[in-house]
């Protein structure tokens, strides 16, 4: 696969994967791709915790489910979400950013045909937390935790803070290196026919991150940067949108 094709065809895959395990040869390539990313002073601050056994998957699935249930009760979180939720494909395409609601949750039948009916609800997203307290988060929580539990492969991406580069900006530069490594991994996964998804819910809260450190015996020197789920797909597909390039480029002067 051409590099540019991998870049543009990579999609966040929010559905199930094929059930076959990721081969060790392919996994080695993912890690190698990540390792060849640039990093400040060539510090290479990344480490990869590979999870293939049920125990680890179940623990992360459980934490994911609980955090999604809690997010649906969190009025600030819901209100922040509203700016980036697009109700219809037409709106999503026109705006060129954000996420399509129906890619993330299965809507109740009354909204399925015309999700734009949700607009007034979204306007007062803060109030949706009442529904959250009534248990509205349980279904999406079950769906995403099931996807985590059944993924052939999960990777916890860690940053070793002892490998911090010198200088005041060291922390920032380390994060940039982490981003480069993760993108390299995602692109290699795409080229190898895999789908990938960031699963952030269980890493939002400090207490949950600490729990994950404990469960997986991750030393305090290591920060959990993200959780990825991966698996082979029969075909790479899915839609996404981007802003027109002209809106993000400035020439010579802002
Ligand atoms: C740091 C980060 C966290 C993300 N967290 C999630 C997540 O928790 N769940 C999810 O479905 N997608 C997550 N995404 C994926 C984005 O929603 C996705 O990249 C964006 O909507 C563009 O879609 P595309 O990746 O298919 O092009 C995350 C992406 C990044 C970079």
Coordinates of N, CA and C and ligand atoms in Angstrom, one line a residue, residues 7-14 92 98-100 103-104 144 182 186 196-202 204 225-227 238-242, ligand 1:
X7 N -2.3 6.8 4.6 CA -2.7 8.0 5.4 C -4.1 8.4 5.2
X8 N -4.6 8.3 4.0 CA -5.9 8.8 3.7 C -7.0 7.7 3.9
X9 N -6.6 6.4 3.9 CA -7.6 5.4 4.1 C -7.7 4.9 5.5
X10 N -6.7 5.3 6.4 CA -6.8 4.9 7.8 C -8.2 5.5 8.3
X11 N -8.9 4.6 9.0 CA -10.2 5.1 9.6 C -10.2 4.6 11.0
X12 N -10.9 5.4 11.8 CA -11.2 4.9 13.2 C -12.3 3.8 13.0
X13 N -12.0 2.6 13.5 CA -13.0 1.5 13.3 C -13.8 1.3 14.6
X14 N -15.1 1.6 14.6 CA -15.8 1.5 15.8 C -16.7 0.3 15.9
X92 N -22.3 16.8 8.9 CA -20.9 16.4 9.1 C -20.0 16.8 7.9
X98 N -15.6 17.2 13.5 CA -16.5 16.6 14.5 C -16.7 15.1 14.2
X99 N -17.6 14.5 15.0 CA -17.9 13.1 14.8 C -19.4 12.9 14.6
X100 N -19.7 11.8 13.8 CA -21.1 11.5 13.5 C -21.7 10.7 14.7
X103 N -22.1 7.1 14.5 CA -21.0 6.2 14.5 C -20.6 5.8 15.9
X104 N -21.1 6.5 16.9 CA -20.7 6.3 18.3 C -21.8 5.6 19.1
X144 N -19.5 -0.6 23.8 CA -18.0 -0.3 23.7 C -17.2 -1.3 24.5
X182 N 2.7 6.8 17.6 CA 1.3 6.2 17.5 C 0.8 6.3 16.1
X186 N -0.4 3.3 13.6 CA -1.7 3.2 13.0 C -1.6 3.0 11.5
X196 N -8.2 0.1 13.5 CA -7.7 0.5 14.8 C -8.7 1.5 15.4
X197 N -8.7 1.6 16.8 CA -9.5 2.6 17.4 C -8.9 3.0 18.7
X198 N -8.8 4.3 18.9 CA -8.5 4.8 20.3 C -9.7 4.6 21.2
X199 N -9.4 4.1 22.4 CA -10.5 4.0 23.3 C -10.2 4.8 24.6
X200 N -10.7 6.0 24.6 CA -10.2 7.0 25.6 C -10.9 6.9 27.0
X201 N -12.1 6.4 27.0 CA -13.0 6.6 28.1 C -12.3 6.2 29.4
X202 N -11.7 5.0 29.4 CA -11.1 4.6 30.7 C -9.8 5.3 31.1
X204 N -9.7 8.8 31.0 CA -10.1 10.2 31.2 C -9.7 10.6 32.6
X225 N -0.5 6.8 27.9 CA -0.8 7.8 26.9 C -2.2 7.5 26.2
X226 N -2.3 6.2 25.8 CA -3.6 5.9 25.2 C -3.8 4.4 25.2
X227 N -5.0 4.0 24.9 CA -5.4 2.6 24.7 C -5.9 2.4 23.3
X238 N -15.1 2.9 5.8 CA -15.6 3.9 6.8 C -15.3 5.3 6.2
X239 N -16.1 6.2 6.8 CA -16.1 7.5 6.2 C -15.5 8.5 7.3
X240 N -14.9 9.5 6.8 CA -14.5 10.6 7.7 C -14.5 11.9 6.9
X241 N -14.3 13.0 7.6 CA -14.3 14.3 6.9 C -13.2 15.1 7.4
X242 N -12.8 16.1 6.6 CA -11.7 17.0 7.0 C -12.1 18.4 6.5
Ligands
LIG1 C1 -6.2 11.3 21.2 C2 -7.4 10.7 20.5 C3 -8.4 10.1 21.2 C4 -9.5 9.5 20.6 N1 -10.4 8.9 21.3 C5 -11.4 8.2 20.7 C6 -12.3 7.4 21.4 O1 -12.3 7.3 22.7 N2 -13.3 6.7 20.8 C7 -13.3 6.8 19.4 O2 -14.2 6.1 18.8 N3 -12.5 7.5 18.7 C8 -11.5 8.2 19.3 N4 -10.6 8.9 18.5 C9 -10.7 8.9 17.1 C10 -11.3 10.2 16.5 O3 -12.6 10.4 16.9 C11 -11.1 10.2 15.0 O4 -9.7 10.2 14.7 C12 -11.7 11.4 14.3 O5 -13.1 11.4 14.5 C13 -11.4 11.3 12.8 O6 -11.9 10.1 12.2 P1 -10.9 9.1 11.4 O7 -9.8 8.7 12.4 O8 -11.7 8.0 11.0 O9 -10.3 9.9 10.3 C14 -9.5 9.5 19.2 C15 -8.5 10.1 18.4 C16 -7.4 10.7 19.1 C17 -6.3 11.2 18.3

